[in-house]
Structure formats: structure tokens, C-alpha cells
PDB file of C-alpha atoms in Angstrom:
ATOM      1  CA  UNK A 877     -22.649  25.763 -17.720  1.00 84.00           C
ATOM      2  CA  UNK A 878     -18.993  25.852 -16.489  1.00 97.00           C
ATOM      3  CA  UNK A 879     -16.207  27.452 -19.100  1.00 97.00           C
ATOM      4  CA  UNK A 880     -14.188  25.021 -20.591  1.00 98.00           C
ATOM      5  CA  UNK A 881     -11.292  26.061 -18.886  1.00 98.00           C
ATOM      6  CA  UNK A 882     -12.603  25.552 -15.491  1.00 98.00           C
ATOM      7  CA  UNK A 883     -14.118  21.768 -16.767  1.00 98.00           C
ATOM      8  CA  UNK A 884     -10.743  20.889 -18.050  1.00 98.00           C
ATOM      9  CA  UNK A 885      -8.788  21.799 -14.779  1.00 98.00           C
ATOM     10  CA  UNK A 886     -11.660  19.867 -12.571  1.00 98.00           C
ATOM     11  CA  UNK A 887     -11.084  17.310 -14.596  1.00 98.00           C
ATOM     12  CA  UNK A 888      -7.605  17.697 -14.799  1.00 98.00           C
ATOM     13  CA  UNK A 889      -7.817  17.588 -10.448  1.00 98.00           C
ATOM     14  CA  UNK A 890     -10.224  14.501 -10.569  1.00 98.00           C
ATOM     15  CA  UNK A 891      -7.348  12.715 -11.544  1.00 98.00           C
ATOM     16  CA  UNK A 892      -4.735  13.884  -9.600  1.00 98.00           C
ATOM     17  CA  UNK A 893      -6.878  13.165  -6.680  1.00 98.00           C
ATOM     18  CA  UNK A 894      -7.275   9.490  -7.514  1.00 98.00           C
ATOM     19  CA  UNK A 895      -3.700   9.398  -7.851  1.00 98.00           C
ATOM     20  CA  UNK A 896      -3.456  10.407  -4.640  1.00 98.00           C
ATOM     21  CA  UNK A 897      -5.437   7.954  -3.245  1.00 98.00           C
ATOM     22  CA  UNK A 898      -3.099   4.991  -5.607  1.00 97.00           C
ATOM     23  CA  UNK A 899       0.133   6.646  -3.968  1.00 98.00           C
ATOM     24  CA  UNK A 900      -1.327   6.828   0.058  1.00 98.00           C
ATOM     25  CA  UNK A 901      -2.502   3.585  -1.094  1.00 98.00           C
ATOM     26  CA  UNK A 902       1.069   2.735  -1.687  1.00 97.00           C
ATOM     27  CA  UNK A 903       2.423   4.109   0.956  1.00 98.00           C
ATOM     28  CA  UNK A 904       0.168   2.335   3.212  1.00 98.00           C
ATOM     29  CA  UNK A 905       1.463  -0.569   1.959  1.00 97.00           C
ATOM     30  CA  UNK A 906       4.919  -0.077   2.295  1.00 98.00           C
ATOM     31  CA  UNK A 907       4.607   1.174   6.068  1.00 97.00           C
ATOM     32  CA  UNK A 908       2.588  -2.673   6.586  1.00 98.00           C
ATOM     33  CA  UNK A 909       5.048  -4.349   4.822  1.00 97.00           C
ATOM     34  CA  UNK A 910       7.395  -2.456   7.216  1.00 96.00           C
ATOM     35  CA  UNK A 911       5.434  -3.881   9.936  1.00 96.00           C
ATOM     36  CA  UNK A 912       4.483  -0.169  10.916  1.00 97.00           C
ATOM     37  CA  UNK A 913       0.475  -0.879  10.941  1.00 98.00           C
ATOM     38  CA  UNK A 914      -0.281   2.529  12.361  1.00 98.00           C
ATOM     39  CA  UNK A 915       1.202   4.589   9.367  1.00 98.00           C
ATOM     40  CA  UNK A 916      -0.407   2.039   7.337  1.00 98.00           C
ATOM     41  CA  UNK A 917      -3.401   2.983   8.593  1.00 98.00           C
ATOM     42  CA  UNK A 918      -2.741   6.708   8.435  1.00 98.00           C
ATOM     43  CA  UNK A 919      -2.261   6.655   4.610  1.00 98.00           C
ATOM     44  CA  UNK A 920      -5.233   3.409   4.280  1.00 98.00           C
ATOM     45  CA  UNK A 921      -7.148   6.569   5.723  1.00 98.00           C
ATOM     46  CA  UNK A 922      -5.958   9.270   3.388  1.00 98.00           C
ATOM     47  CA  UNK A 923      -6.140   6.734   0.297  1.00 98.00           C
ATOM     48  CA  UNK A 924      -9.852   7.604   1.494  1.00 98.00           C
ATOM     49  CA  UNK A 925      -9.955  10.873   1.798  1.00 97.00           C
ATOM     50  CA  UNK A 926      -8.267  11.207  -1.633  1.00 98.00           C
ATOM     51  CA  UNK A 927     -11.002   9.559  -3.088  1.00 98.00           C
ATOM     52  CA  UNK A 928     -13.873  11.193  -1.628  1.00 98.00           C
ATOM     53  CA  UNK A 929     -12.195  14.539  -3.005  1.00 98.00           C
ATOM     54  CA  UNK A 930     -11.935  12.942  -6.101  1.00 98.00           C
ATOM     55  CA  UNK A 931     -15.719  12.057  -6.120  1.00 97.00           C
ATOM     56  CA  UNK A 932     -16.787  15.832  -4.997  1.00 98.00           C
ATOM     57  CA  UNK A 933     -14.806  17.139  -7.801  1.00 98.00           C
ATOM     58  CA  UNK A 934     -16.890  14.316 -10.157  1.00 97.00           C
ATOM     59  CA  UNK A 935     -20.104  14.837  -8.339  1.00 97.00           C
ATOM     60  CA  UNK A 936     -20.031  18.913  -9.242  1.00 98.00           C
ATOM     61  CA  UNK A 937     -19.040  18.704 -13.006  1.00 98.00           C
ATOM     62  CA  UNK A 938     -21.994  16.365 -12.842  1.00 97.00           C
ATOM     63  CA  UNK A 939     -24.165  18.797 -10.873  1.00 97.00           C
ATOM     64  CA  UNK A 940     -23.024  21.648 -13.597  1.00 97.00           C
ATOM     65  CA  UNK A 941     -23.778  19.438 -16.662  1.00 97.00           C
ATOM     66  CA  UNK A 942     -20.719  18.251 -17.478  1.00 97.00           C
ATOM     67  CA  UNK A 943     -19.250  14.662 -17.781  1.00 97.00           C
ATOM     68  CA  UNK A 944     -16.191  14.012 -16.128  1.00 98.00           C
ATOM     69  CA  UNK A 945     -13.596  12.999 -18.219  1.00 96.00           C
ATOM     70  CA  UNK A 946     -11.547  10.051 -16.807  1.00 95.00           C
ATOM     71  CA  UNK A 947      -7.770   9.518 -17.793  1.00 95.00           C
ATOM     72  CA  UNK A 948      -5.486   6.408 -17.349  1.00 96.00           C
ATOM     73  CA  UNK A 949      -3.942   6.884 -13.439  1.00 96.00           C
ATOM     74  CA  UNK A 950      -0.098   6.541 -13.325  1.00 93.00           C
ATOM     75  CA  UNK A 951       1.017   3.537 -10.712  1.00 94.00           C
ATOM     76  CA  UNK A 952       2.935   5.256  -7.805  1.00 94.00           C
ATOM     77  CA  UNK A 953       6.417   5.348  -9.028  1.00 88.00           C
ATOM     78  CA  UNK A 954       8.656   6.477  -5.990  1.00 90.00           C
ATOM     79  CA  UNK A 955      10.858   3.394  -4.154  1.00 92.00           C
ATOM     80  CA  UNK A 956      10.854   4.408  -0.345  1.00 94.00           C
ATOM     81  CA  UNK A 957      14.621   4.009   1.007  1.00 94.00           C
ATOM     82  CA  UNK A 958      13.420   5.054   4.589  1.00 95.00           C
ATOM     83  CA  UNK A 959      10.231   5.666   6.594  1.00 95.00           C
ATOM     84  CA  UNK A 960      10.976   9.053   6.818  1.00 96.00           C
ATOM     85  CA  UNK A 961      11.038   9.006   3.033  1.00 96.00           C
ATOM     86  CA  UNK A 962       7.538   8.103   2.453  1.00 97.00           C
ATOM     87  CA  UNK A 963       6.651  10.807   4.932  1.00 98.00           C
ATOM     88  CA  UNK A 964       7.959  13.407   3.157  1.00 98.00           C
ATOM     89  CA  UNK A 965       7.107  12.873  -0.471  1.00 97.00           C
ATOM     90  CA  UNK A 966       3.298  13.058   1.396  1.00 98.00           C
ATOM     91  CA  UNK A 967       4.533  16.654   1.948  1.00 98.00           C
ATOM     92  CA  UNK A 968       5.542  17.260  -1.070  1.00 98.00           C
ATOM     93  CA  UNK A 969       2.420  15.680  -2.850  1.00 98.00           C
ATOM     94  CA  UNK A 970       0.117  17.804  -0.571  1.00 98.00           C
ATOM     95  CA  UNK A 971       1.926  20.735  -1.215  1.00 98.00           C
ATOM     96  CA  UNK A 972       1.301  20.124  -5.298  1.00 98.00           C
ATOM     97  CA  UNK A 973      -2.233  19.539  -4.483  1.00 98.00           C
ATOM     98  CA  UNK A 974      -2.352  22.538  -3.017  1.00 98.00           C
ATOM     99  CA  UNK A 975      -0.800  24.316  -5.820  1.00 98.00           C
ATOM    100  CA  UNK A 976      -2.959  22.572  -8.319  1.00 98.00           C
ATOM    101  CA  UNK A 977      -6.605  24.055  -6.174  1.00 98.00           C
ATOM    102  CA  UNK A 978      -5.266  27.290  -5.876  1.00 98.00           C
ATOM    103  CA  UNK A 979      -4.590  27.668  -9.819  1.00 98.00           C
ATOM    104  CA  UNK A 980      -7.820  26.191 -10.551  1.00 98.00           C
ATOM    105  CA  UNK A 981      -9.291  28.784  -8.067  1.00 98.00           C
ATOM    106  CA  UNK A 982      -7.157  31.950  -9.851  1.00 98.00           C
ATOM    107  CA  UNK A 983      -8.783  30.913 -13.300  1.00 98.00           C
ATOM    108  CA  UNK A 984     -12.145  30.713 -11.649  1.00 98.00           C
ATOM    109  CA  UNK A 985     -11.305  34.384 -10.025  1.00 98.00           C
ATOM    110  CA  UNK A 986     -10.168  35.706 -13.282  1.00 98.00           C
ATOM    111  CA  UNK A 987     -13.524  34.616 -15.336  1.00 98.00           C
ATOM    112  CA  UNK A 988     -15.524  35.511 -12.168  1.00 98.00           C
ATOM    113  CA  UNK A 989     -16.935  32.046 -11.776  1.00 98.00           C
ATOM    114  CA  UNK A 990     -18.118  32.793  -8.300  1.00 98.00           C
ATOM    115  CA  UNK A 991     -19.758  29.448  -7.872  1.00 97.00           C
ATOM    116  CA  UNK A 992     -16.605  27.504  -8.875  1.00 98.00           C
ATOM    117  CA  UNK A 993     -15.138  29.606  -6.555  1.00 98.00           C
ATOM    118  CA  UNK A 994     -17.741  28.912  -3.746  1.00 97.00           C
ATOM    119  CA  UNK A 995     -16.864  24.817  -4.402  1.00 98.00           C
ATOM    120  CA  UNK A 996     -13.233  25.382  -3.992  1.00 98.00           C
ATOM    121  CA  UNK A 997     -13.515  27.674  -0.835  1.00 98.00           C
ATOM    122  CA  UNK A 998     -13.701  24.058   1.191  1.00 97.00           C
ATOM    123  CA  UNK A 999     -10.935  22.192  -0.794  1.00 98.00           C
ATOM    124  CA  UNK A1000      -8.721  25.557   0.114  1.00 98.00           C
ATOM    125  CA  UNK A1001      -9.442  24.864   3.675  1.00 97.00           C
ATOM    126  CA  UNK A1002      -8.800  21.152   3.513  1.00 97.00           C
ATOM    127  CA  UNK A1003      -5.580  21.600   1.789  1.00 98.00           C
ATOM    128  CA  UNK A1004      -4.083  23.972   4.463  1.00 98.00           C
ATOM    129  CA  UNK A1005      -5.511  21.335   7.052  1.00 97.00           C
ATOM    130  CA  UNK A1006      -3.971  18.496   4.952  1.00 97.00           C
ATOM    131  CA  UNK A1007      -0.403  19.971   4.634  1.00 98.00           C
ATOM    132  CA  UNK A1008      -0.416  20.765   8.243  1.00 98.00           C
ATOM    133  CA  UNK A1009      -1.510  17.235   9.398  1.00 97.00           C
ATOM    134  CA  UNK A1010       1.540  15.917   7.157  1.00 98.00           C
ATOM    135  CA  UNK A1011       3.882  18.183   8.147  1.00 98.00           C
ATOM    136  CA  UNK A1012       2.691  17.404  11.951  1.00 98.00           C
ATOM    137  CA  UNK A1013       3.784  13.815  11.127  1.00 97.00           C
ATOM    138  CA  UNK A1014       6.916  14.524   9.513  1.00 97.00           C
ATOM    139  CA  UNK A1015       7.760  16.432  13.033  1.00 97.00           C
ATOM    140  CA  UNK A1016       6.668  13.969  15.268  1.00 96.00           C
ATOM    141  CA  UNK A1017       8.596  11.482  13.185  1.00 97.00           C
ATOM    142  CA  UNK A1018      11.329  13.555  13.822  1.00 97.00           C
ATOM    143  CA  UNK A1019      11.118  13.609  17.507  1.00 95.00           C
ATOM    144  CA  UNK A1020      10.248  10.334  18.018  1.00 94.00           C
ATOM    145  CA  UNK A1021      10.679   7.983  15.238  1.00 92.00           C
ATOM    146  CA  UNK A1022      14.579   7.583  16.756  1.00 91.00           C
ATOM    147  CA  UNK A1023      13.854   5.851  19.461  1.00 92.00           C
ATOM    148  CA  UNK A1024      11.507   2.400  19.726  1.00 94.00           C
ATOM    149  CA  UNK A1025       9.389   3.805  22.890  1.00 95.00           C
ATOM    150  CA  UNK A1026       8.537   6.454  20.678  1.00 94.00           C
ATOM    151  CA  UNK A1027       7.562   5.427  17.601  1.00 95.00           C
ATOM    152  CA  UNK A1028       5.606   2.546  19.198  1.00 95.00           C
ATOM    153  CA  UNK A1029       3.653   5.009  20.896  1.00 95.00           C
ATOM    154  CA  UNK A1030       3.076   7.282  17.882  1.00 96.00           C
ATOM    155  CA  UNK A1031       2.548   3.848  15.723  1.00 96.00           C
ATOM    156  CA  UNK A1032      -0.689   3.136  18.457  1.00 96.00           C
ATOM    157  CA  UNK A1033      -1.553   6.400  18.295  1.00 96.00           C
ATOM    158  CA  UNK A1034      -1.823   6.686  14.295  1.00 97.00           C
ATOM    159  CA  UNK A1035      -3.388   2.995  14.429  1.00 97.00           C
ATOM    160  CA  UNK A1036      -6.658   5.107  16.100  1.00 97.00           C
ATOM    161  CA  UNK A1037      -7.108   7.193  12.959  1.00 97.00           C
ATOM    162  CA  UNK A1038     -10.460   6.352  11.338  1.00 97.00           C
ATOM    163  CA  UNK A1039     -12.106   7.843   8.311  1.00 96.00           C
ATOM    164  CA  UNK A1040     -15.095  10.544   8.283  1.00 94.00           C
ATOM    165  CA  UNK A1041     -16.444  11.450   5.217  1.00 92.00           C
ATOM    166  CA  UNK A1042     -16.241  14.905   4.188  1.00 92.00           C
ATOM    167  CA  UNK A1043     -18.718  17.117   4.857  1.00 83.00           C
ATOM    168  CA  UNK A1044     -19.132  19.431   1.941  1.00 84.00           C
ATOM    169  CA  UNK A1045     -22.367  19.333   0.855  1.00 82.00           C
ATOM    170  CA  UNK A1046     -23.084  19.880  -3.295  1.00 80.00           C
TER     171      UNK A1046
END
């Protein structure tokens, strides 16, 4: 059995991973209503990826003998002015994500909960993977999101991106 204060931040990070997935979601849709399908699919892809991290945080409460506790998830509530906008409140969110995994994984450190610990070795990883990926796009946006030559060819390019399921195993 997990201490409480571990199960309460895990559940605390199931939902702030499925309200990751609502806001790429929304941000998705904003870059098709834009009629920029290729960072639409970018964040349709993340919405993904969200999820699945939300369903390996479920999946090991489960595997520990604990229910998950679901909570209400907030709608997106951030009104993109720009495209440049969208791209860097994805920063910013990753960056909290980040935050919130690493406090989970000092509270695990502190109680020596070396299996938690074990679990959120991979999220660790991800996250440094995920805000580099973001801030990647924020630069390339940068470079080439001024001119239309260059943002069609980075709108092709993110229009490639498909989905592949994590592969931590539990």
C-alpha cells in the first residue's frame, strides 16, 4: 500500500493530466479553426499523449490497491490572441507539469517510497523530452512562422506527427 500522501498527489496528477489533454485539445482546435491543420495535429497528438499519462498514473494506483479518485476537469480557459500565443502557454503548461512530477517525486524521496519513485523515473524523462519538444516549436515558430514559405513548410512538417503509445510498462 501507497501512503496517503503519495495517493493524493497521483491523484491530484491524474487530473492535471486530463486537463492537459482538454487544453491541447483546445488548442488543436483553435490552430484548425485557424486553418493551421499541422499544429492542429501537433496538439490532436499531445491531447493523446496527455491522456495516456493520465491512464499510467490511474493504471498504478490501481496496480497498488488504490482507487483513483476522479475530480470535475476545468474547461480550458485561456482566449488565444495569436498563434504564437497558444504556443507558449504549451510551455508554460509543460513546465507546471513538470513542477507538479518532480514534487510528487520529492515526497516519494522523503518517505523512501522507492517504487513510487521507480514509476516516476519515466514521467521525469518524458517531461524534460516534453518541454524541449515545445520549446523546439516555440523556436521554430520564431524563425519561421514570419514568413508564409516557412510556416507552410513547418505546418506539413507538423501535419506528419502521429501518435505512439508510451512505452512504460506497469
Amino acid at each position: 500500500m501507497l501512503d496517503k500522501k503519495i495517493v493524493d498527489l497521483l491523484n491530484s496528477q491524474i487530473n492535471k493530466e486530463f486537463y492537459s489533454s482538454f487544453l491541447y485539445l483546445d488548442m488543436s482546435n483553435y490552430y484548425y479553426d485557424e486553418n493551421l491543420n499541422g499544429f492542429g495535429n501537433w496538439f490532436s497528438i499531445q491531447t493523446q499523449e496527455e491522456y495516456a499519462h493520465a491512464m499510467l498514473f490511474l493504471q498504478y494506483l490501481q496496480n497498488n490497491g488504490h482507487r483513483p479518485v476522479l475530480e470535475t476537469i476545468a474547461k480550458p480557459n485561456i482566449e488565444f490572441k495569436s498563434f504564437k500565443q497558444a504556443l507558449e502557454a504549451a510551455y508554460e503548461h509543460e513546465l507546471f507539469i513538470s513542477k507538479s512530477i518532480n514534487d510528487i517525486y520529492a515526497v516519494a524521496y522523503e518517505i523512501k517510497d522507492f517504487r513510487t519513485m521507480q514509476f516516476l523515473d519515466w514521467f521525469v524523462k518524458e517531461q524534460m523530452e516534453e518541454e524541449k519538444n515545445v520549446d523546439e516549436l516555440n523556436k521554430r515558430f520564431d524563425l519561421f512562422g514570419g514568413e508564409a514559405r516557412g510556416l507552410y513548410m513547418l505546418v506539413s512538417e507538423l501535419a506528419a506527427r502521429t501518435f505512439t503509445a508510451p512505452s512504460l510498462v506497469l
